[in-house]
Amino acid sequence: MRWPIRIQLLWPMLAVMALTILLVGAAVTYWRISQVRAQQKDNLQRVATTLVEGSFPLSEQVLQQMRGLSGAEFVLLDGNSEIVTTTLDISPEVHRRLREVSLDRVLDDLVEQPKIVIGTRQYLATRTPLVRPLPSGGPGSLAILYPEDQILAEAHRAVWPALLAVVAIAVVVVVVTTLLAQRFVKPIRTLGDRTAAIARGDFTPLPVTPRDDEIRDLTVAINQMTKTLSQYETEIRRSEQLRTLHQLGAGMAHQLRNSAAGALMAIELHQRQCPASADSESLEVARTQLKLMSSYLQRFLTLGQSRPASTDRLALQQLVCEVIKLVEPACAHAKIELTHQWPEQPLMIEGDAETLRQVLINLLLNAVDAARAKNGTPGRVIVGIRADENNRAILEIKDSGPGPNQSVEGRIFEPFVSEKPDGTGLGLFVARQVVEQHRGTIDWRREQDLTCFTVELPLCSTAL
């Protein structure tokens, strides 16, 4: 059986509050009834004192007036307990009962007085001796009959407002307690729904409430867990994609490398056998493209490597020059202006020449493709090298292309993200991996009308 937390919170609170309200209501009711009885007793005592100690004659008219003021009935008796005057009809049986009522100067608790039934009403009876003698000269007494139903009516009139107030308070307490329980349970239910959504793969973070309490702490913890799970899922998905791609393409890449190497050797053999065509531009372009193909295939085969294959001291300018020579034919064919600028003093870095060459080739070819995208306007690609004050080499490759599309500009270094219809989205991802393996950073920005990719690499300690 499901036992919601709202009920677990609500029922104990309501039970405690209901018990408290009942006890308070009972105490208020008892206090009000006691107060009414004491007030009735005091009023009746004052009336009795006025009558038994007064100097005026206790005629029927006087007793009737006192009856109207106090609500009690009066019977004046002589020394022999015979009726002198009365405010109501007295039967012999009632007369006999009145004779049995003891004389008392002070009224006790009305409820504890003897009870006498007259007609359909029940009265509480008491007798008080007169201070002054009767006009006939003898002693007398005054019997006071107070209707019991009048005591109850007065008690009800006094208690009802208090009971209504208690009921109103109880209703308010129930409503407020229910609202508070609902307010407390609502964020818990929201957290439960959010946790279920996380289990379904929705990693949208929860809004954090401004109130600093345990619910806020739990929300922050769930958001942190969501962020961590999202990162784990992204990494796992990326690793699975790369592993699958590597497994499926490794064999094909090896075959393609062998074919490219065979074609390259055939061209070189042809150049040696036919010296007249050795300087042919078309053969040189073919050789360049085959070298690029081998480089791309090598890069594909090294996906996921955690560190460079080797570490050597390299002159960054020389490495860039080698790559520029490889892409110059592509720039000339696309009528793109390729310029470079760097300091005369060599900037020495440590790293693997092959993997860094792959990074430079990828960035330069991307720049060439981007510069070619401007229809009718000659494209430009600018390569710059400099050293900064933090002993780091700065390589900048700028192009006059439109830059990455807004939909992917924040994810261009992620795997499988590409704007090109035939792109794999692995070039910049591998470039970032290689640069980070060399303790460097790679980033991009728009600079006026140019797109600038920046690679920062640490210089050797003896480079400057």
Short mmCIF file of C-alpha atoms in Angstrom, two decimals:
data_model
loop_
_atom_site.label_atom_id
_atom_site.label_comp_id
_atom_site.label_asym_id
_atom_site.label_seq_id
_atom_site.Cartn_x
_atom_site.Cartn_y
_atom_site.Cartn_z
CA MET A 1 0.00 0.00 0.00
CA ARG A 2 1.39 3.37 -1.04
CA TRP A 3 1.83 5.83 1.82
CA PRO A 4 2.57 9.26 0.26
CA ILE A 5 4.93 11.51 2.16
CA ARG A 6 2.30 14.22 2.15
CA ILE A 7 0.01 11.96 4.18
CA GLN A 8 2.92 10.97 6.42
CA LEU A 9 3.54 14.63 7.14
CA LEU A 10 -0.08 15.77 7.22
CA TRP A 11 -1.78 13.21 9.41
CA PRO A 12 0.58 13.33 12.41
CA MET A 13 0.53 17.13 12.33
CA LEU A 14 -3.24 17.20 12.06
CA ALA A 15 -3.63 14.61 14.82
CA VAL A 16 -1.44 16.60 17.20
CA MET A 17 -3.17 19.86 16.31
CA ALA A 18 -6.63 18.29 16.56
CA LEU A 19 -5.82 16.88 20.00
CA THR A 20 -4.46 20.24 21.08
CA ILE A 21 -7.55 22.04 19.77
CA LEU A 22 -9.86 19.54 21.50
CA LEU A 23 -8.05 19.96 24.80
CA VAL A 24 -8.09 23.74 24.45
CA GLY A 25 -11.76 23.66 23.46
CA ALA A 26 -12.64 21.46 26.44
CA ALA A 27 -10.68 23.70 28.78
CA VAL A 28 -12.33 26.84 27.37
CA THR A 29 -15.77 25.21 27.58
CA TYR A 30 -15.23 24.15 31.18
CA TRP A 31 -13.91 27.57 32.09
CA ARG A 32 -16.81 29.38 30.44
CA ILE A 33 -19.42 27.11 32.08
CA SER A 34 -17.78 27.58 35.46
CA GLN A 35 -17.67 31.33 34.85
CA VAL A 36 -21.38 31.42 33.91
CA ARG A 37 -22.36 29.36 36.94
CA ALA A 38 -20.35 31.58 39.25
CA GLN A 39 -21.89 34.67 37.68
CA GLN A 40 -25.41 33.26 38.01
CA LYS A 41 -24.70 32.30 41.61
CA ASP A 42 -23.37 35.78 42.42
CA ASN A 43 -26.33 37.49 40.75
CA LEU A 44 -28.79 35.27 42.60
CA GLN A 45 -26.91 35.81 45.87
CA ARG A 46 -27.17 39.59 45.47
CA VAL A 47 -30.89 39.33 44.70
CA ALA A 48 -31.44 37.07 47.74
CA THR A 49 -29.44 39.39 49.97
CA THR A 50 -31.43 42.38 48.77
CA LEU A 51 -34.70 40.62 49.47
CA VAL A 52 -33.91 39.06 52.85
CA GLU A 53 -32.09 42.10 54.25
CA GLY A 54 -34.21 44.83 52.74
CA SER A 55 -36.54 47.05 54.77
CA PHE A 56 -39.28 46.99 52.18
CA PRO A 57 -42.15 44.49 52.44
CA LEU A 58 -41.83 41.34 50.32
CA SER A 59 -45.14 41.67 48.55
CA GLU A 60 -46.13 39.69 45.50
CA GLN A 61 -45.44 42.71 43.28
CA VAL A 62 -41.88 43.04 44.62
CA LEU A 63 -41.20 39.33 44.14
CA GLN A 64 -42.56 39.47 40.59
CA GLN A 65 -40.21 42.34 39.77
CA MET A 66 -37.28 40.43 41.21
CA ARG A 67 -38.40 37.40 39.22
CA GLY A 68 -38.20 39.43 36.03
CA LEU A 69 -34.72 40.67 36.91
CA SER A 70 -33.17 37.38 38.01
CA GLY A 71 -35.21 34.72 36.15
CA ALA A 72 -35.79 32.84 39.44
CA GLU A 73 -39.08 32.04 41.17
CA PHE A 74 -39.64 33.12 44.82
CA VAL A 75 -41.79 31.66 47.58
CA LEU A 76 -42.14 33.58 50.90
CA LEU A 77 -42.70 31.26 53.88
CA ASP A 78 -43.58 32.11 57.52
CA GLY A 79 -42.09 30.59 60.65
CA ASN A 80 -44.24 27.48 60.22
CA SER A 81 -43.10 27.10 56.60
CA GLU A 82 -46.52 28.10 55.37
CA ILE A 83 -46.73 30.01 52.12
CA VAL A 84 -47.21 33.78 52.55
CA THR A 85 -46.82 34.78 48.90
CA THR A 86 -45.37 33.17 45.76
CA THR A 87 -44.57 33.92 42.10
CA LEU A 88 -45.86 30.58 40.78
CA ASP A 89 -48.44 27.97 41.68
CA ILE A 90 -47.18 25.56 44.33
CA SER A 91 -48.67 22.09 44.72
CA PRO A 92 -48.83 20.38 48.16
CA GLU A 93 -46.03 18.04 47.08
CA VAL A 94 -43.80 20.96 46.08
CA HIS A 95 -44.75 22.72 49.34
CA ARG A 96 -43.65 19.66 51.27
CA ARG A 97 -40.36 19.53 49.40
CA LEU A 98 -39.73 23.20 50.11
CA ARG A 99 -40.15 22.59 53.84
CA GLU A 100 -37.40 19.98 53.62
CA VAL A 101 -34.89 22.37 52.07
CA SER A 102 -32.41 23.48 54.73
CA LEU A 103 -31.96 27.16 55.57
CA ASP A 104 -28.69 28.73 54.47
CA ARG A 105 -27.54 32.33 54.50
CA VAL A 106 -25.05 31.78 51.67
CA LEU A 107 -25.85 30.06 48.38
CA ASP A 108 -23.70 27.08 47.50
CA ASP A 109 -23.04 25.92 43.96
CA LEU A 110 -26.38 26.04 42.17
CA VAL A 111 -25.86 22.66 40.52
CA GLU A 112 -25.49 21.00 43.92
CA GLN A 113 -28.82 22.39 45.28
CA PRO A 114 -31.86 20.10 45.74
CA LYS A 115 -33.95 19.71 42.60
CA ILE A 116 -37.72 20.14 42.50
CA VAL A 117 -39.92 19.44 39.47
CA ILE A 118 -42.79 21.88 38.96
CA GLY A 119 -44.92 21.13 35.92
CA THR A 120 -42.54 20.36 33.05
CA ARG A 121 -39.56 22.28 34.43
CA GLN A 122 -36.94 21.31 36.96
CA TYR A 123 -35.77 23.88 39.50
CA LEU A 124 -32.80 24.12 41.82
CA ALA A 125 -34.11 25.04 45.26
CA THR A 126 -32.55 26.94 48.20
CA ARG A 127 -33.95 28.69 51.34
CA THR A 128 -32.59 31.78 53.05
CA PRO A 129 -33.90 33.09 56.45
CA LEU A 130 -35.21 36.69 56.57
CA VAL A 131 -33.28 39.19 58.62
CA ARG A 132 -36.35 41.25 59.46
CA PRO A 133 -39.59 39.69 60.77
CA LEU A 134 -42.66 39.42 58.61
CA PRO A 135 -45.37 42.09 58.88
CA SER A 136 -47.25 39.62 61.04
CA GLY A 137 -44.38 39.77 63.49
CA GLY A 138 -43.00 36.28 63.12
CA PRO A 139 -39.82 35.02 61.46
CA GLY A 140 -39.84 34.00 57.83
CA SER A 141 -37.76 32.54 55.02
CA LEU A 142 -37.44 33.03 51.29
CA ALA A 143 -37.34 29.99 49.00
CA ILE A 144 -35.57 30.58 45.70
CA LEU A 145 -36.30 28.28 42.75
CA TYR A 146 -33.90 28.66 39.80
CA PRO A 147 -34.82 26.90 36.50
CA GLU A 148 -32.16 24.33 35.59
CA ASP A 149 -32.76 24.76 31.85
CA GLN A 150 -31.96 28.46 32.23
CA ILE A 151 -28.53 27.54 33.63
CA LEU A 152 -27.96 25.32 30.62
CA ALA A 153 -29.19 28.01 28.23
CA GLU A 154 -26.85 30.57 29.75
CA ALA A 155 -24.00 28.09 29.57
CA HIS A 156 -24.74 27.38 25.90
CA ARG A 157 -24.89 31.08 25.07
CA ALA A 158 -21.54 31.58 26.77
CA VAL A 159 -19.88 28.48 25.30
CA TRP A 160 -21.03 28.67 21.68
CA PRO A 161 -18.87 31.67 20.69
CA ALA A 162 -15.83 29.95 22.19
CA LEU A 163 -16.67 26.68 20.44
CA LEU A 164 -17.20 28.47 17.13
CA ALA A 165 -13.84 30.18 17.57
CA VAL A 166 -12.21 26.81 18.29
CA VAL A 167 -13.85 25.30 15.19
CA ALA A 168 -12.74 28.26 13.07
CA ILE A 169 -9.21 27.89 14.39
CA ALA A 170 -9.34 24.16 13.63
CA VAL A 171 -10.45 24.84 10.04
CA VAL A 172 -7.72 27.44 9.59
CA VAL A 173 -5.12 25.07 11.05
CA VAL A 174 -6.22 22.24 8.74
CA VAL A 175 -6.11 24.49 5.67
CA VAL A 176 -2.74 26.02 6.60
CA THR A 177 -1.27 22.61 7.46
CA THR A 178 -2.51 21.15 4.18
CA LEU A 179 -1.03 24.07 2.21
CA LEU A 180 2.27 23.81 4.06
CA ALA A 181 2.42 20.07 3.48
CA GLN A 182 1.60 20.63 -0.18
CA ARG A 183 4.28 23.31 -0.43
CA PHE A 184 6.79 20.98 1.17
CA VAL A 185 5.85 17.96 -0.92
CA LYS A 186 5.65 19.78 -4.27
CA PRO A 187 9.43 20.31 -4.64
CA ILE A 188 10.00 16.71 -3.50
CA ARG A 189 7.61 15.51 -6.20
CA THR A 190 9.40 17.76 -8.70
CA LEU A 191 12.73 16.24 -7.68
CA GLY A 192 11.25 12.77 -8.08
CA ASP A 193 9.97 13.59 -11.57
CA ARG A 194 13.35 15.11 -12.49
CA THR A 195 15.15 11.99 -11.25
CA ALA A 196 12.85 9.82 -13.36
CA ALA A 197 13.61 12.08 -16.36
CA ILE A 198 17.34 11.66 -15.71
CA ALA A 199 16.83 7.90 -15.77
CA ARG A 200 15.22 8.34 -19.22
CA GLY A 201 18.25 10.31 -20.45
CA ASP A 202 16.99 13.87 -20.00
CA PHE A 203 19.81 15.81 -18.33
CA THR A 204 18.14 19.22 -18.18
CA PRO A 205 19.12 20.88 -14.87
CA LEU A 206 16.52 21.91 -12.30
CA PRO A 207 16.01 25.58 -11.41
CA VAL A 208 17.50 26.25 -7.97
CA THR A 209 15.15 27.92 -5.51
CA PRO A 210 16.43 31.10 -3.82
CA ARG A 211 15.43 29.77 -0.39
CA ASP A 212 18.47 28.26 1.32
CA ASP A 213 17.24 24.99 2.80
CA GLU A 214 17.67 21.24 2.47
CA ILE A 215 15.51 21.13 -0.67
CA ARG A 216 17.88 23.61 -2.32
CA ASP A 217 20.88 21.51 -1.27
CA LEU A 218 19.22 18.42 -2.73
CA THR A 219 18.44 20.29 -5.97
CA VAL A 220 22.06 21.43 -6.28
CA ALA A 221 23.26 17.88 -5.64
CA ILE A 222 20.90 16.46 -8.29
CA ASN A 223 22.01 19.12 -10.79
CA GLN A 224 25.63 18.24 -10.11
CA MET A 225 24.83 14.56 -10.57
CA THR A 226 22.98 15.41 -13.79
CA LYS A 227 25.97 17.34 -15.10
CA THR A 228 28.33 14.52 -14.24
CA LEU A 229 26.07 11.89 -15.83
CA SER A 230 25.71 14.04 -18.94
CA GLN A 231 29.48 14.31 -19.22
CA TYR A 232 29.85 10.57 -18.68
CA GLU A 233 27.23 9.82 -21.32
CA THR A 234 28.90 12.20 -23.79
CA GLU A 235 32.31 10.66 -23.17
CA ILE A 236 30.97 7.10 -23.42
CA ARG A 237 29.07 7.89 -26.59
CA ARG A 238 32.11 9.58 -28.08
CA SER A 239 34.36 6.68 -27.11
CA GLU A 240 31.91 4.18 -28.58
CA GLN A 241 31.66 6.17 -31.81
CA LEU A 242 35.42 6.43 -32.12
CA ARG A 243 35.94 2.78 -31.26
CA THR A 244 33.33 1.67 -33.77
CA LEU A 245 34.72 3.95 -36.44
CA HIS A 246 38.25 2.78 -35.77
CA GLN A 247 37.26 -0.89 -35.86
CA LEU A 248 35.30 -0.54 -39.09
CA GLY A 249 37.80 1.66 -40.88
CA ALA A 250 41.14 0.30 -39.71
CA GLY A 251 41.29 -2.46 -42.31
CA MET A 252 40.08 -0.19 -45.09
CA ALA A 253 42.55 2.53 -44.07
CA HIS A 254 45.47 0.10 -44.24
CA GLN A 255 44.46 -0.99 -47.71
CA LEU A 256 44.04 2.59 -48.88
CA ARG A 257 47.44 3.52 -47.48
CA ASN A 258 49.03 0.66 -49.36
CA SER A 259 47.24 1.68 -52.54
CA ALA A 260 48.28 5.33 -52.10
CA ALA A 261 51.87 4.29 -51.40
CA GLY A 262 51.84 2.08 -54.53
CA ALA A 263 50.46 4.90 -56.68
CA LEU A 264 53.06 7.31 -55.28
CA MET A 265 55.90 4.88 -56.05
CA ALA A 266 54.52 4.39 -59.57
CA ILE A 267 54.55 8.15 -60.21
CA GLU A 268 58.08 8.51 -58.85
CA LEU A 269 59.19 5.55 -60.97
CA HIS A 270 57.59 7.18 -64.03
CA GLN A 271 59.44 10.45 -63.29
CA ARG A 272 62.75 8.58 -63.15
CA GLN A 273 62.04 6.64 -66.34
CA CYS A 274 60.78 9.70 -68.21
CA PRO A 275 63.02 12.63 -67.20
CA ALA A 276 61.25 14.91 -69.69
CA SER A 277 58.04 14.75 -67.64
CA ALA A 278 59.72 14.85 -64.22
CA ASP A 279 58.87 18.52 -63.74
CA SER A 280 55.27 18.16 -64.88
CA GLU A 281 52.91 20.18 -62.67
CA SER A 282 50.17 17.56 -62.93
CA LEU A 283 52.49 14.82 -61.70
CA GLU A 284 53.61 17.01 -58.81
CA VAL A 285 50.00 17.72 -57.85
CA ALA A 286 49.28 13.98 -58.00
CA ARG A 287 52.26 13.29 -55.76
CA THR A 288 51.11 15.99 -53.32
CA GLN A 289 47.56 14.64 -53.16
CA LEU A 290 48.81 11.12 -52.59
CA LYS A 291 50.98 12.36 -49.74
CA LEU A 292 47.98 14.15 -48.27
CA MET A 293 45.93 10.97 -48.61
CA SER A 294 48.59 9.03 -46.73
CA SER A 295 48.67 11.71 -44.08
CA TYR A 296 44.89 11.59 -43.63
CA LEU A 297 44.94 7.83 -43.41
CA GLN A 298 47.72 7.98 -40.84
CA ARG A 299 45.72 10.45 -38.83
CA PHE A 300 42.69 8.16 -38.95
CA LEU A 301 44.73 5.23 -37.72
CA THR A 302 46.06 7.22 -34.74
CA LEU A 303 42.63 8.28 -33.44
CA GLY A 304 42.45 7.95 -29.68
CA GLN A 305 46.19 7.90 -29.00
CA SER A 306 46.86 9.40 -25.58
CA ARG A 307 50.30 10.84 -26.37
CA PRO A 308 52.56 11.60 -29.34
CA ALA A 309 54.43 8.70 -30.90
CA SER A 310 57.77 10.50 -30.40
CA THR A 311 59.12 13.75 -28.98
CA ASP A 312 61.75 15.75 -30.87
CA ARG A 313 63.00 19.29 -30.95
CA LEU A 314 61.31 20.92 -33.92
CA ALA A 315 61.63 24.27 -35.64
CA LEU A 316 58.05 25.46 -35.95
CA GLN A 317 58.79 27.64 -39.01
CA GLN A 318 60.31 24.69 -40.89
CA LEU A 319 57.33 22.47 -40.04
CA VAL A 320 54.89 25.11 -41.28
CA CYS A 321 56.93 25.63 -44.46
CA GLU A 322 56.70 21.93 -45.27
CA VAL A 323 52.94 21.97 -44.85
CA ILE A 324 52.54 25.17 -46.89
CA LYS A 325 54.37 23.54 -49.82
CA LEU A 326 51.82 20.70 -49.67
CA VAL A 327 48.79 22.98 -49.86
CA GLU A 328 50.18 25.63 -52.25
CA PRO A 329 48.96 23.71 -55.34
CA ALA A 330 45.44 23.58 -53.89
CA CYS A 331 45.59 27.34 -53.21
CA ALA A 332 46.87 28.05 -56.72
CA HIS A 333 44.15 25.93 -58.25
CA ALA A 334 41.45 27.73 -56.21
CA LYS A 335 43.09 31.15 -56.86
CA ILE A 336 43.52 31.78 -53.15
CA GLU A 337 46.25 34.11 -51.94
CA LEU A 338 48.42 32.31 -49.36
CA THR A 339 50.78 34.49 -47.32
CA HIS A 340 52.86 33.87 -44.24
CA GLN A 341 54.82 35.89 -41.71
CA TRP A 342 57.08 34.78 -38.87
CA PRO A 343 60.19 35.93 -37.00
CA GLU A 344 63.65 35.33 -38.37
CA GLN A 345 64.78 33.57 -35.18
CA PRO A 346 63.58 29.94 -35.13
CA LEU A 347 60.91 29.04 -32.57
CA MET A 348 61.81 25.61 -31.18
CA ILE A 349 59.15 23.31 -29.75
CA GLU A 350 59.09 19.72 -28.56
CA GLY A 351 56.72 17.21 -30.10
CA ASP A 352 55.95 14.65 -32.72
CA ALA A 353 56.51 16.06 -36.21
CA GLU A 354 54.06 13.72 -37.93
CA THR A 355 51.06 14.43 -35.70
CA LEU A 356 51.75 18.17 -35.63
CA ARG A 357 52.03 18.13 -39.42
CA GLN A 358 48.59 16.51 -39.53
CA VAL A 359 47.17 19.32 -37.39
CA LEU A 360 48.66 22.00 -39.65
CA ILE A 361 47.48 20.27 -42.83
CA ASN A 362 43.95 20.00 -41.45
CA LEU A 363 43.82 23.65 -40.38
CA LEU A 364 45.27 24.93 -43.65
CA LEU A 365 42.99 22.82 -45.83
CA ASN A 366 39.99 23.95 -43.77
CA ALA A 367 41.10 27.55 -44.29
CA VAL A 368 41.45 26.98 -48.04
CA ASP A 369 37.98 25.41 -48.22
CA ALA A 370 36.50 28.31 -46.23
CA ALA A 371 38.24 30.97 -48.37
CA ARG A 372 36.99 29.25 -51.53
CA ALA A 373 33.41 29.56 -50.26
CA LYS A 374 33.23 33.30 -51.06
CA ASN A 375 31.77 33.40 -54.56
CA GLY A 376 33.31 35.94 -56.92
CA THR A 377 35.78 37.31 -54.35
CA PRO A 378 39.44 36.20 -54.25
CA GLY A 379 40.11 34.32 -51.04
CA ARG A 380 42.94 34.87 -48.62
CA VAL A 381 44.77 32.59 -46.19
CA ILE A 382 47.32 34.10 -43.79
CA VAL A 383 49.69 32.02 -41.67
CA GLY A 384 51.50 33.77 -38.80
CA ILE A 385 53.92 32.62 -36.12
CA ARG A 386 55.11 34.59 -33.09
CA ALA A 387 56.24 34.14 -29.50
CA ASP A 388 54.39 35.69 -26.56
CA GLU A 389 55.59 36.86 -23.17
CA ASN A 390 54.63 33.53 -21.55
CA ASN A 391 57.31 31.62 -23.49
CA ARG A 392 54.77 30.06 -25.82
CA ALA A 393 54.68 29.84 -29.61
CA ILE A 394 51.53 31.26 -31.19
CA LEU A 395 50.46 29.90 -34.58
CA GLU A 396 47.57 31.75 -36.27
CA ILE A 397 45.85 30.62 -39.46
CA LYS A 398 43.40 33.18 -40.82
CA ASP A 399 41.07 32.90 -43.76
CA SER A 400 38.60 35.22 -45.46
CA GLY A 401 35.77 32.71 -45.28
CA PRO A 402 32.41 33.32 -43.55
CA GLY A 403 33.37 31.33 -40.45
CA PRO A 404 31.57 28.39 -38.83
CA ASN A 405 27.81 28.31 -38.88
CA GLN A 406 26.13 29.56 -35.72
CA SER A 407 24.54 26.15 -35.11
CA VAL A 408 27.95 24.47 -34.71
CA GLU A 409 30.29 27.29 -33.72
CA GLY A 410 30.29 26.20 -30.08
CA ARG A 411 30.92 22.52 -30.93
CA ILE A 412 33.40 22.54 -33.80
CA PHE A 413 36.04 20.73 -31.72
CA GLU A 414 33.65 17.90 -30.84
CA PRO A 415 33.75 14.65 -32.85
CA PHE A 416 31.34 14.11 -35.74
CA VAL A 417 30.41 17.81 -35.90
CA SER A 418 30.85 19.17 -39.44
CA GLU A 419 29.21 21.62 -41.81
CA LYS A 420 30.56 19.88 -44.89
CA PRO A 421 28.14 17.47 -46.54
CA ASP A 422 30.94 14.93 -47.00
CA GLY A 423 32.80 15.76 -43.77
CA THR A 424 33.34 13.32 -40.91
CA GLY A 425 33.72 15.94 -38.20
CA LEU A 426 36.94 14.36 -36.96
CA GLY A 427 39.58 16.80 -38.23
CA LEU A 428 39.32 19.50 -35.57
CA PHE A 429 38.60 16.91 -32.89
CA VAL A 430 41.87 15.10 -33.70
CA ALA A 431 43.65 18.47 -33.95
CA ARG A 432 42.57 19.37 -30.44
CA GLN A 433 43.67 15.97 -29.15
CA VAL A 434 47.10 16.35 -30.71
CA VAL A 435 47.58 19.92 -29.45
CA GLU A 436 46.52 18.99 -25.94
CA GLN A 437 48.89 16.01 -26.01
CA HIS A 438 51.65 18.58 -26.70
CA ARG A 439 50.52 20.61 -23.62
CA GLY A 440 49.03 23.27 -25.85
CA THR A 441 45.66 24.82 -26.61
CA ILE A 442 43.63 25.44 -29.75
CA ASP A 443 40.79 27.91 -30.23
CA TRP A 444 39.15 30.10 -32.86
CA ARG A 445 37.62 33.56 -33.14
CA ARG A 446 36.26 36.02 -35.66
CA GLU A 447 38.61 38.95 -36.22
CA GLN A 448 36.99 41.67 -38.35
CA ASP A 449 36.18 39.82 -41.61
CA LEU A 450 38.58 36.93 -40.98
CA THR A 451 38.27 33.60 -39.18
CA CYS A 452 41.33 32.96 -37.04
CA PHE A 453 42.35 29.58 -35.61
CA THR A 454 45.03 29.88 -32.92
CA VAL A 455 47.35 27.13 -31.70
CA GLU A 456 49.52 27.77 -28.64
CA LEU A 457 52.45 25.43 -27.92
CA PRO A 458 55.11 25.70 -25.19
CA LEU A 459 58.57 26.71 -26.42
CA CYS A 460 61.69 24.78 -25.47
CA SER A 461 63.50 26.27 -22.51
CA THR A 462 66.49 27.17 -24.70
CA ALA A 463 64.51 28.37 -27.68
CA LEU A 464 64.77 32.10 -26.99
#
